[in-house]
C-alpha cells in the first residue's frame, strides 16, 4: 500500500522505473532492493527526501521494504522521514526493532505548542489576539495539540475562549469520532465511561463503578480500554481510570442530556455523602 503510493510519485518523475512491474504478491525484500536501486539513481540529480506520514498505520509488507532500504543507506544522499503518533503505536513494533540498530537513525519527539505559540496562532486565524490567561486555558485544554487548538480557535468566538466560567468543548470533528466510538460500546461499558466523565478527567475506578451501578465492572472496563475510551491505571495511579485526552472527556460530557447529567451528578453526590467526602 505505502510503496504503491511512493511508486506513483516515482513513476511521475521516472516513467522507466523498474518498479513499474510491482505486484501485490511481490517479495518485500525484493521490492526494498529495487527501491534502494531507484533511490540511488535519483540522487544523481541531488538529495532525495522520502516522507511517510502516520507510519504506524503502514501495511506490514511496505514497512518491511522500507526498513530494508533504511538499514542500507550509508553514504547516500537520502533522508527518510517517518512521522508516527505516540497514541497509536504500531503493535508489531517493526520500526522500533529494525531502526534502533542504525546509528543513522534520529528520534525527534514533538511536544505541543506552548501557550505563547497558541496566542500568536490566534491572531493569525481571526485577527484577535488572545489574552495570556485565555491562551493558557486553551493550552491546558488541548495540551497544545496544533490540530485541536486550531479547530477550537476556528469554531469558537474569542469571547468564549476568554470566558473562564464556562467549560471549553472538544472540536466538532473530534467529538463526532469520539461519540461514534462510544456508541459502539455495550450499555455497561457506556455507563462506565459516562460515570467517569462526570467524575472528571481521572477518578478512582471504584467510584466510577459505584456511580455506574455495574454488576460486571471488569468486562465493562476491558471493553472501554480496548476501544480507547479509558486508560486503566495511569502512571502513579494504579487504581484509577483516566481518559486518554482531556478532549475525549469533554466530548463525552458535553453530549450528555441535561437529565442524564443531572442524574449522574446526583449519583456522585449521593456516593460522596455516604463516604463522608
PDB file of C-alpha atoms in Angstrom:
ATOM      1  CA  UNK A   1       0.000   0.000   0.000  1.00  0.00           C
ATOM      2  CA  UNK A   2       2.553   2.601   1.074  1.00  0.00           C
ATOM      3  CA  UNK A   3       5.106   1.509  -1.524  1.00  0.00           C
ATOM      4  CA  UNK A   4       2.455   1.854  -4.233  1.00  0.00           C
ATOM      5  CA  UNK A   5       1.825   5.446  -3.112  1.00  0.00           C
ATOM      6  CA  UNK A   6       5.531   6.193  -3.308  1.00  0.00           C
ATOM      7  CA  UNK A   7       5.619   4.439  -6.651  1.00  0.00           C
ATOM      8  CA  UNK A   8       3.113   6.841  -8.194  1.00  0.00           C
ATOM      9  CA  UNK A   9       5.392   9.769  -7.327  1.00  0.00           C
ATOM     10  CA  UNK A  10       8.471   7.951  -8.548  1.00  0.00           C
ATOM     11  CA  UNK A  11       6.954   6.964 -11.868  1.00  0.00           C
ATOM     12  CA  UNK A  12       5.827  10.544 -12.476  1.00  0.00           C
ATOM     13  CA  UNK A  13       9.466  11.636 -12.445  1.00  0.00           C
ATOM     14  CA  UNK A  14      10.913   8.426 -13.874  1.00  0.00           C
ATOM     15  CA  UNK A  15       8.463   6.594 -16.190  1.00  0.00           C
ATOM     16  CA  UNK A  16      11.093   3.970 -16.981  1.00  0.00           C
ATOM     17  CA  UNK A  17      11.492   2.878 -13.367  1.00  0.00           C
ATOM     18  CA  UNK A  18      11.959  -0.817 -12.808  1.00  0.00           C
ATOM     19  CA  UNK A  19       9.387  -0.637 -10.015  1.00  0.00           C
ATOM     20  CA  UNK A  20       6.599  -0.239 -12.561  1.00  0.00           C
ATOM     21  CA  UNK A  21       6.053  -4.011 -12.525  1.00  0.00           C
ATOM     22  CA  UNK A  22       5.411  -4.128  -8.757  1.00  0.00           C
ATOM     23  CA  UNK A  23       2.689  -6.630  -7.815  1.00  0.00           C
ATOM     24  CA  UNK A  24       0.812  -7.103  -4.568  1.00  0.00           C
ATOM     25  CA  UNK A  25       2.440 -10.506  -4.104  1.00  0.00           C
ATOM     26  CA  UNK A  26       5.971  -9.209  -4.649  1.00  0.00           C
ATOM     27  CA  UNK A  27       8.514 -10.174  -2.010  1.00  0.00           C
ATOM     28  CA  UNK A  28       9.015  -7.183   0.351  1.00  0.00           C
ATOM     29  CA  UNK A  29      12.789  -7.603   0.442  1.00  0.00           C
ATOM     30  CA  UNK A  30      12.993  -7.733  -3.353  1.00  0.00           C
ATOM     31  CA  UNK A  31      10.852  -4.595  -3.555  1.00  0.00           C
ATOM     32  CA  UNK A  32      13.119  -2.956  -0.985  1.00  0.00           C
ATOM     33  CA  UNK A  33      16.181  -3.814  -3.057  1.00  0.00           C
ATOM     34  CA  UNK A  34      14.548  -2.355  -6.187  1.00  0.00           C
ATOM     35  CA  UNK A  35      13.528   0.801  -4.293  1.00  0.00           C
ATOM     36  CA  UNK A  36      17.065   1.176  -2.959  1.00  0.00           C
ATOM     37  CA  UNK A  37      18.387   0.974  -6.501  1.00  0.00           C
ATOM     38  CA  UNK A  38      15.907   3.579  -7.734  1.00  0.00           C
ATOM     39  CA  UNK A  39      16.801   5.959  -4.900  1.00  0.00           C
ATOM     40  CA  UNK A  40      20.436   5.523  -5.826  1.00  0.00           C
ATOM     41  CA  UNK A  41      19.629   6.613  -9.371  1.00  0.00           C
ATOM     42  CA  UNK A  42      17.502   9.559  -8.231  1.00  0.00           C
ATOM     43  CA  UNK A  43      20.222  11.072  -6.061  1.00  0.00           C
ATOM     44  CA  UNK A  44      22.398  11.631  -9.094  1.00  0.00           C
ATOM     45  CA  UNK A  45      20.310  14.789  -9.561  1.00  0.00           C
ATOM     46  CA  UNK A  46      20.598  15.793  -5.893  1.00  0.00           C
ATOM     47  CA  UNK A  47      19.492  14.806  -2.377  1.00  0.00           C
ATOM     48  CA  UNK A  48      16.319  12.718  -2.092  1.00  0.00           C
ATOM     49  CA  UNK A  49      13.682  13.017   0.650  1.00  0.00           C
ATOM     50  CA  UNK A  50      11.205  10.173   1.293  1.00  0.00           C
ATOM     51  CA  UNK A  51       8.322  11.197   3.585  1.00  0.00           C
ATOM     52  CA  UNK A  52       5.969   8.692   5.250  1.00  0.00           C
ATOM     53  CA  UNK A  53       3.206  10.235   7.348  1.00  0.00           C
ATOM     54  CA  UNK A  54       1.382   8.181  10.026  1.00  0.00           C
ATOM     55  CA  UNK A  55       3.935   5.395   9.734  1.00  0.00           C
ATOM     56  CA  UNK A  56       2.187   3.399  12.469  1.00  0.00           C
ATOM     57  CA  UNK A  57      -0.599   2.594  10.006  1.00  0.00           C
ATOM     58  CA  UNK A  58       1.700   1.376   7.201  1.00  0.00           C
ATOM     59  CA  UNK A  59       0.932  -2.095   5.881  1.00  0.00           C
ATOM     60  CA  UNK A  60       3.413  -4.697   7.073  1.00  0.00           C
ATOM     61  CA  UNK A  61       4.877  -5.563   3.658  1.00  0.00           C
ATOM     62  CA  UNK A  62       5.551  -1.922   2.798  1.00  0.00           C
ATOM     63  CA  UNK A  63       7.127  -1.423   6.220  1.00  0.00           C
ATOM     64  CA  UNK A  64       9.401  -4.392   5.637  1.00  0.00           C
ATOM     65  CA  UNK A  65      10.533  -2.975   2.294  1.00  0.00           C
ATOM     66  CA  UNK A  66      11.165   0.481   3.775  1.00  0.00           C
ATOM     67  CA  UNK A  67      13.118  -0.925   6.716  1.00  0.00           C
ATOM     68  CA  UNK A  68      15.244  -2.895   4.249  1.00  0.00           C
ATOM     69  CA  UNK A  69      16.035   0.386   2.489  1.00  0.00           C
ATOM     70  CA  UNK A  70      16.618   2.451   5.649  1.00  0.00           C
ATOM     71  CA  UNK A  71      19.107  -0.001   7.115  1.00  0.00           C
ATOM     72  CA  UNK A  72      21.203   0.040   3.939  1.00  0.00           C
ATOM     73  CA  UNK A  73      21.561   3.783   3.481  1.00  0.00           C
ATOM     74  CA  UNK A  74      25.096   4.681   4.479  1.00  0.00           C
ATOM     75  CA  UNK A  75      26.814   7.271   2.271  1.00  0.00           C
ATOM     76  CA  UNK A  76      23.678   8.052   0.233  1.00  0.00           C
ATOM     77  CA  UNK A  77      22.126  11.496  -0.100  1.00  0.00           C
ATOM     78  CA  UNK A  78      18.778  10.118   1.016  1.00  0.00           C
ATOM     79  CA  UNK A  79      16.724  11.062   4.053  1.00  0.00           C
ATOM     80  CA  UNK A  80      13.696   9.031   5.117  1.00  0.00           C
ATOM     81  CA  UNK A  81      11.312  10.973   7.359  1.00  0.00           C
ATOM     82  CA  UNK A  82       8.756   8.893   9.284  1.00  0.00           C
ATOM     83  CA  UNK A  83       6.098  10.548  11.412  1.00  0.00           C
ATOM     84  CA  UNK A  84       4.207   8.452  13.934  1.00  0.00           C
ATOM     85  CA  UNK A  85       1.554   9.219  16.524  1.00  0.00           C
ATOM     86  CA  UNK A  86       2.537   8.327  20.071  1.00  0.00           C
ATOM     87  CA  UNK A  87      -1.085   7.496  20.993  1.00  0.00           C
ATOM     88  CA  UNK A  88      -1.412   4.857  18.245  1.00  0.00           C
ATOM     89  CA  UNK A  89       1.767   2.767  18.391  1.00  0.00           C
ATOM     90  CA  UNK A  90       2.446   0.015  15.892  1.00  0.00           C
ATOM     91  CA  UNK A  91       1.725  -3.260  17.770  1.00  0.00           C
ATOM     92  CA  UNK A  92       4.315  -5.051  15.637  1.00  0.00           C
ATOM     93  CA  UNK A  93       6.998  -2.510  16.648  1.00  0.00           C
ATOM     94  CA  UNK A  94       8.695  -3.136  13.316  1.00  0.00           C
ATOM     95  CA  UNK A  95      10.141   0.372  13.120  1.00  0.00           C
ATOM     96  CA  UNK A  96      11.401   0.176  16.682  1.00  0.00           C
ATOM     97  CA  UNK A  97      13.220  -3.144  16.325  1.00  0.00           C
ATOM     98  CA  UNK A  98      14.731  -2.541  12.919  1.00  0.00           C
ATOM     99  CA  UNK A  99      15.730   1.117  13.015  1.00  0.00           C
ATOM    100  CA  UNK A 100      17.014   1.126  16.588  1.00  0.00           C
ATOM    101  CA  UNK A 101      20.057  -0.786  15.308  1.00  0.00           C
ATOM    102  CA  UNK A 102      21.078   2.007  12.968  1.00  0.00           C
ATOM    103  CA  UNK A 103      23.425   4.750  14.162  1.00  0.00           C
ATOM    104  CA  UNK A 104      21.997   6.933  11.414  1.00  0.00           C
ATOM    105  CA  UNK A 105      18.541   6.991  12.986  1.00  0.00           C
ATOM    106  CA  UNK A 106      17.437  10.040  14.962  1.00  0.00           C
ATOM    107  CA  UNK A 107      14.255  10.271  17.007  1.00  0.00           C
ATOM    108  CA  UNK A 108      12.716  13.725  17.447  1.00  0.00           C
ATOM    109  CA  UNK A 109       9.795  13.757  19.936  1.00  0.00           C
ATOM    110  CA  UNK A 110       7.455  16.653  19.164  1.00  0.00           C
ATOM    111  CA  UNK A 111       5.611  18.286  22.039  1.00  0.00           C
ATOM    112  CA  UNK A 112       2.575  20.512  21.799  1.00  0.00           C
ATOM    113  CA  UNK A 113       2.580  24.227  21.126  1.00  0.00           C
ATOM    114  CA  UNK A 114       3.201  26.479  24.119  1.00  0.00           C
ATOM    115  CA  UNK A 115       0.618  28.911  25.453  1.00  0.00           C
ATOM    116  CA  UNK A 116       2.518  31.759  23.803  1.00  0.00           C
ATOM    117  CA  UNK A 117       2.558  29.826  20.494  1.00  0.00           C
ATOM    118  CA  UNK A 118      -1.234  29.458  20.706  1.00  0.00           C
ATOM    119  CA  UNK A 119      -1.560  33.163  21.446  1.00  0.00           C
ATOM    120  CA  UNK A 120       0.322  34.036  18.265  1.00  0.00           C
ATOM    121  CA  UNK A 121      -1.691  31.430  16.344  1.00  0.00           C
ATOM    122  CA  UNK A 122      -4.973  33.017  17.459  1.00  0.00           C
ATOM    123  CA  UNK A 123      -4.127  36.346  15.839  1.00  0.00           C
ATOM    124  CA  UNK A 124      -3.332  34.648  12.535  1.00  0.00           C
ATOM    125  CA  UNK A 125      -6.730  32.906  12.408  1.00  0.00           C
ATOM    126  CA  UNK A 126      -9.281  35.608  13.172  1.00  0.00           C
ATOM    127  CA  UNK A 127      -7.115  38.644  13.888  1.00  0.00           C
ATOM    128  CA  UNK A 128      -7.968  38.601  17.604  1.00  0.00           C
ATOM    129  CA  UNK A 129      -5.024  38.162  19.962  1.00  0.00           C
ATOM    130  CA  UNK A 130      -5.978  36.047  22.958  1.00  0.00           C
ATOM    131  CA  UNK A 131      -5.079  37.273  26.392  1.00  0.00           C
ATOM    132  CA  UNK A 132      -2.268  35.381  28.165  1.00  0.00           C
ATOM    133  CA  UNK A 133      -4.844  33.844  30.532  1.00  0.00           C
ATOM    134  CA  UNK A 134      -7.048  32.645  27.640  1.00  0.00           C
ATOM    135  CA  UNK A 135      -4.080  31.174  25.788  1.00  0.00           C
ATOM    136  CA  UNK A 136      -3.010  29.306  28.937  1.00  0.00           C
ATOM    137  CA  UNK A 137      -6.564  27.986  29.289  1.00  0.00           C
ATOM    138  CA  UNK A 138      -6.583  26.797  25.686  1.00  0.00           C
ATOM    139  CA  UNK A 139      -3.182  25.183  26.223  1.00  0.00           C
ATOM    140  CA  UNK A 140      -4.355  23.294  29.314  1.00  0.00           C
ATOM    141  CA  UNK A 141      -7.491  22.136  27.482  1.00  0.00           C
ATOM    142  CA  UNK A 142      -5.783  20.882  24.314  1.00  0.00           C
ATOM    143  CA  UNK A 143      -2.325  20.026  25.582  1.00  0.00           C
ATOM    144  CA  UNK A 144      -1.006  22.337  22.879  1.00  0.00           C
ATOM    145  CA  UNK A 145      -2.129  19.915  20.160  1.00  0.00           C
ATOM    146  CA  UNK A 146      -1.981  22.075  16.992  1.00  0.00           C
ATOM    147  CA  UNK A 147      -4.946  20.431  15.245  1.00  0.00           C
ATOM    148  CA  UNK A 148      -7.267  20.565  18.252  1.00  0.00           C
ATOM    149  CA  UNK A 149      -6.260  24.084  19.231  1.00  0.00           C
ATOM    150  CA  UNK A 150      -6.676  25.444  15.717  1.00  0.00           C
ATOM    151  CA  UNK A 151     -10.086  23.767  15.388  1.00  0.00           C
ATOM    152  CA  UNK A 152     -11.317  25.445  18.577  1.00  0.00           C
ATOM    153  CA  UNK A 153      -9.900  28.803  17.516  1.00  0.00           C
ATOM    154  CA  UNK A 154     -11.855  28.478  14.263  1.00  0.00           C
ATOM    155  CA  UNK A 155     -15.075  27.186  15.868  1.00  0.00           C
ATOM    156  CA  UNK A 156     -15.364  29.412  18.934  1.00  0.00           C
ATOM    157  CA  UNK A 157     -15.503  33.197  19.220  1.00  0.00           C
ATOM    158  CA  UNK A 158     -12.636  34.767  21.112  1.00  0.00           C
ATOM    159  CA  UNK A 159     -15.054  35.725  23.902  1.00  0.00           C
ATOM    160  CA  UNK A 160     -15.793  32.052  24.624  1.00  0.00           C
ATOM    161  CA  UNK A 161     -12.094  31.277  24.965  1.00  0.00           C
ATOM    162  CA  UNK A 162     -11.621  34.218  27.313  1.00  0.00           C
ATOM    163  CA  UNK A 163     -14.657  33.387  29.497  1.00  0.00           C
ATOM    164  CA  UNK A 164     -13.163  31.342  32.326  1.00  0.00           C
ATOM    165  CA  UNK A 165     -16.521  30.424  33.895  1.00  0.00           C
ATOM    166  CA  UNK A 166     -17.610  28.126  31.045  1.00  0.00           C
ATOM    167  CA  UNK A 167     -16.061  24.777  30.129  1.00  0.00           C
ATOM    168  CA  UNK A 168     -14.385  24.532  26.746  1.00  0.00           C
ATOM    169  CA  UNK A 169     -15.775  21.880  24.381  1.00  0.00           C
ATOM    170  CA  UNK A 170     -13.935  19.451  22.152  1.00  0.00           C
ATOM    171  CA  UNK A 171     -13.640  20.323  18.447  1.00  0.00           C
ATOM    172  CA  UNK A 172     -16.666  19.179  16.407  1.00  0.00           C
ATOM    173  CA  UNK A 173     -14.628  16.782  14.272  1.00  0.00           C
ATOM    174  CA  UNK A 174     -13.103  15.087  17.308  1.00  0.00           C
ATOM    175  CA  UNK A 175     -16.407  14.964  19.189  1.00  0.00           C
ATOM    176  CA  UNK A 176     -18.030  13.142  16.278  1.00  0.00           C
ATOM    177  CA  UNK A 177     -15.336  10.449  16.216  1.00  0.00           C
ATOM    178  CA  UNK A 178     -15.394  10.004  19.990  1.00  0.00           C
ATOM    179  CA  UNK A 179     -19.188   9.708  20.154  1.00  0.00           C
ATOM    180  CA  UNK A 180     -19.300   7.213  17.281  1.00  0.00           C
ATOM    181  CA  UNK A 181     -16.782   5.055  19.123  1.00  0.00           C
ATOM    182  CA  UNK A 182     -18.732   5.417  22.358  1.00  0.00           C
ATOM    183  CA  UNK A 183     -21.989   4.385  20.666  1.00  0.00           C
ATOM    184  CA  UNK A 184     -20.416   1.081  19.612  1.00  0.00           C
ATOM    185  CA  UNK A 185     -19.804   0.037  23.230  1.00  0.00           C
ATOM    186  CA  UNK A 186     -22.150  -2.183  25.173  1.00  0.00           C
ATOM    187  CA  UNK A 187     -24.534  -0.413  27.612  1.00  0.00           C
ATOM    188  CA  UNK A 188     -22.442  -1.356  30.695  1.00  0.00           C
ATOM    189  CA  UNK A 189     -19.233  -0.038  29.088  1.00  0.00           C
ATOM    190  CA  UNK A 190     -21.038   3.150  28.061  1.00  0.00           C
ATOM    191  CA  UNK A 191     -22.345   3.603  31.604  1.00  0.00           C
ATOM    192  CA  UNK A 192     -18.816   3.249  32.984  1.00  0.00           C
ATOM    193  CA  UNK A 193     -17.419   5.829  30.555  1.00  0.00           C
ATOM    194  CA  UNK A 194     -20.234   8.296  31.274  1.00  0.00           C
ATOM    195  CA  UNK A 195     -19.766   7.900  35.018  1.00  0.00           C
ATOM    196  CA  UNK A 196     -16.037   8.537  34.643  1.00  0.00           C
ATOM    197  CA  UNK A 197     -16.746  11.644  32.531  1.00  0.00           C
ATOM    198  CA  UNK A 198     -18.907  13.116  35.295  1.00  0.00           C
ATOM    199  CA  UNK A 199     -16.266  12.327  37.914  1.00  0.00           C
ATOM    200  CA  UNK A 200     -13.531  14.149  35.985  1.00  0.00           C
ATOM    201  CA  UNK A 201     -10.534  13.534  33.748  1.00  0.00           C
ATOM    202  CA  UNK A 202      -9.272  10.920  36.240  1.00  0.00           C
ATOM    203  CA  UNK A 203     -11.100   9.123  39.008  1.00  0.00           C
ATOM    204  CA  UNK A 204     -10.952   6.055  41.205  1.00  0.00           C
ATOM    205  CA  UNK A 205     -12.228   3.025  39.349  1.00  0.00           C
ATOM    206  CA  UNK A 206     -14.283   2.049  42.393  1.00  0.00           C
ATOM    207  CA  UNK A 207     -16.077   5.421  42.285  1.00  0.00           C
ATOM    208  CA  UNK A 208     -16.908   5.089  38.581  1.00  0.00           C
ATOM    209  CA  UNK A 209     -18.217   1.545  39.132  1.00  0.00           C
ATOM    210  CA  UNK A 210     -20.377   2.700  42.042  1.00  0.00           C
ATOM    211  CA  UNK A 211     -21.858   5.615  40.094  1.00  0.00           C
ATOM    212  CA  UNK A 212     -22.497   3.430  37.031  1.00  0.00           C
ATOM    213  CA  UNK A 213     -24.022   0.689  39.249  1.00  0.00           C
ATOM    214  CA  UNK A 214     -22.296  -2.090  37.311  1.00  0.00           C
ATOM    215  CA  UNK A 215     -22.715  -5.776  38.074  1.00  0.00           C
ATOM    216  CA  UNK A 216     -19.704  -6.816  35.969  1.00  0.00           C
ATOM    217  CA  UNK A 217     -17.233  -3.908  36.003  1.00  0.00           C
ATOM    218  CA  UNK A 218     -14.237  -5.926  34.780  1.00  0.00           C
ATOM    219  CA  UNK A 219     -15.817  -6.709  31.408  1.00  0.00           C
ATOM    220  CA  UNK A 220     -17.057  -3.133  31.002  1.00  0.00           C
ATOM    221  CA  UNK A 221     -13.632  -1.690  31.836  1.00  0.00           C
ATOM    222  CA  UNK A 222     -11.856  -4.076  29.469  1.00  0.00           C
ATOM    223  CA  UNK A 223     -14.183  -3.079  26.630  1.00  0.00           C
ATOM    224  CA  UNK A 224     -13.778   0.649  27.305  1.00  0.00           C
ATOM    225  CA  UNK A 225      -9.984   0.367  27.428  1.00  0.00           C
ATOM    226  CA  UNK A 226      -9.813  -1.676  24.219  1.00  0.00           C
ATOM    227  CA  UNK A 227     -11.954   0.956  22.481  1.00  0.00           C
ATOM    228  CA  UNK A 228      -9.571   3.711  23.569  1.00  0.00           C
ATOM    229  CA  UNK A 229     -12.185   5.428  25.716  1.00  0.00           C
ATOM    230  CA  UNK A 230     -10.402   4.945  29.041  1.00  0.00           C
ATOM    231  CA  UNK A 231      -6.916   4.235  30.345  1.00  0.00           C
ATOM    232  CA  UNK A 232      -6.689   1.772  33.201  1.00  0.00           C
ATOM    233  CA  UNK A 233      -4.185   2.608  35.909  1.00  0.00           C
ATOM    234  CA  UNK A 234      -2.378   5.699  34.571  1.00  0.00           C
ATOM    235  CA  UNK A 235       1.213   6.124  35.849  1.00  0.00           C
ATOM    236  CA  UNK A 236       1.280   6.738  39.581  1.00  0.00           C
ATOM    237  CA  UNK A 237      -2.419   5.930  39.978  1.00  0.00           C
ATOM    238  CA  UNK A 238      -2.821   2.139  39.541  1.00  0.00           C
ATOM    239  CA  UNK A 239      -6.357   2.064  40.971  1.00  0.00           C
ATOM    240  CA  UNK A 240      -7.655   4.903  38.844  1.00  0.00           C
ATOM    241  CA  UNK A 241      -9.109   5.214  35.368  1.00  0.00           C
ATOM    242  CA  UNK A 242      -8.492   8.215  33.137  1.00  0.00           C
ATOM    243  CA  UNK A 243      -9.331   9.500  29.701  1.00  0.00           C
ATOM    244  CA  UNK A 244      -6.578   9.344  27.075  1.00  0.00           C
ATOM    245  CA  UNK A 245      -7.012  13.075  26.488  1.00  0.00           C
ATOM    246  CA  UNK A 246      -8.968  15.795  28.258  1.00  0.00           C
ATOM    247  CA  UNK A 247     -10.824  16.460  24.986  1.00  0.00           C
ATOM    248  CA  UNK A 248     -12.189  12.900  24.935  1.00  0.00           C
ATOM    249  CA  UNK A 249     -13.776  13.560  28.303  1.00  0.00           C
ATOM    250  CA  UNK A 250     -15.006  16.983  27.126  1.00  0.00           C
ATOM    251  CA  UNK A 251     -16.725  15.459  24.076  1.00  0.00           C
ATOM    252  CA  UNK A 252     -18.490  12.810  26.152  1.00  0.00           C
ATOM    253  CA  UNK A 253     -19.523  15.140  28.964  1.00  0.00           C
ATOM    254  CA  UNK A 254     -20.886  17.792  26.583  1.00  0.00           C
ATOM    255  CA  UNK A 255     -23.045  15.201  24.807  1.00  0.00           C
ATOM    256  CA  UNK A 256     -24.876  14.171  27.974  1.00  0.00           C
ATOM    257  CA  UNK A 257     -28.502  15.230  28.035  1.00  0.00           C
ATOM    258  CA  UNK A 258     -29.413  17.567  30.913  1.00  0.00           C
ATOM    259  CA  UNK A 259     -31.471  14.836  32.547  1.00  0.00           C
ATOM    260  CA  UNK A 260     -28.707  12.214  32.293  1.00  0.00           C
ATOM    261  CA  UNK A 261     -26.068  14.668  33.507  1.00  0.00           C
ATOM    262  CA  UNK A 262     -28.228  15.666  36.466  1.00  0.00           C
ATOM    263  CA  UNK A 263     -28.910  12.020  37.369  1.00  0.00           C
ATOM    264  CA  UNK A 264     -25.216  11.126  37.268  1.00  0.00           C
ATOM    265  CA  UNK A 265     -24.215  14.139  39.336  1.00  0.00           C
ATOM    266  CA  UNK A 266     -26.897  13.173  41.854  1.00  0.00           C
ATOM    267  CA  UNK A 267     -25.362   9.677  41.994  1.00  0.00           C
ATOM    268  CA  UNK A 268     -21.932  11.205  42.603  1.00  0.00           C
ATOM    269  CA  UNK A 269     -23.291  13.444  45.367  1.00  0.00           C
ATOM    270  CA  UNK A 270     -25.082  10.508  46.984  1.00  0.00           C
ATOM    271  CA  UNK A 271     -21.931   8.362  46.845  1.00  0.00           C
ATOM    272  CA  UNK A 272     -19.757  11.068  48.375  1.00  0.00           C
ATOM    273  CA  UNK A 273     -22.363  11.713  51.022  1.00  0.00           C
ATOM    274  CA  UNK A 274     -22.254   8.065  52.021  1.00  0.00           C
ATOM    275  CA  UNK A 275     -18.442   8.141  52.093  1.00  0.00           C
ATOM    276  CA  UNK A 276     -18.439  11.402  54.037  1.00  0.00           C
ATOM    277  CA  UNK A 277     -16.388  13.263  51.397  1.00  0.00           C
TER     278      UNK A 277
END
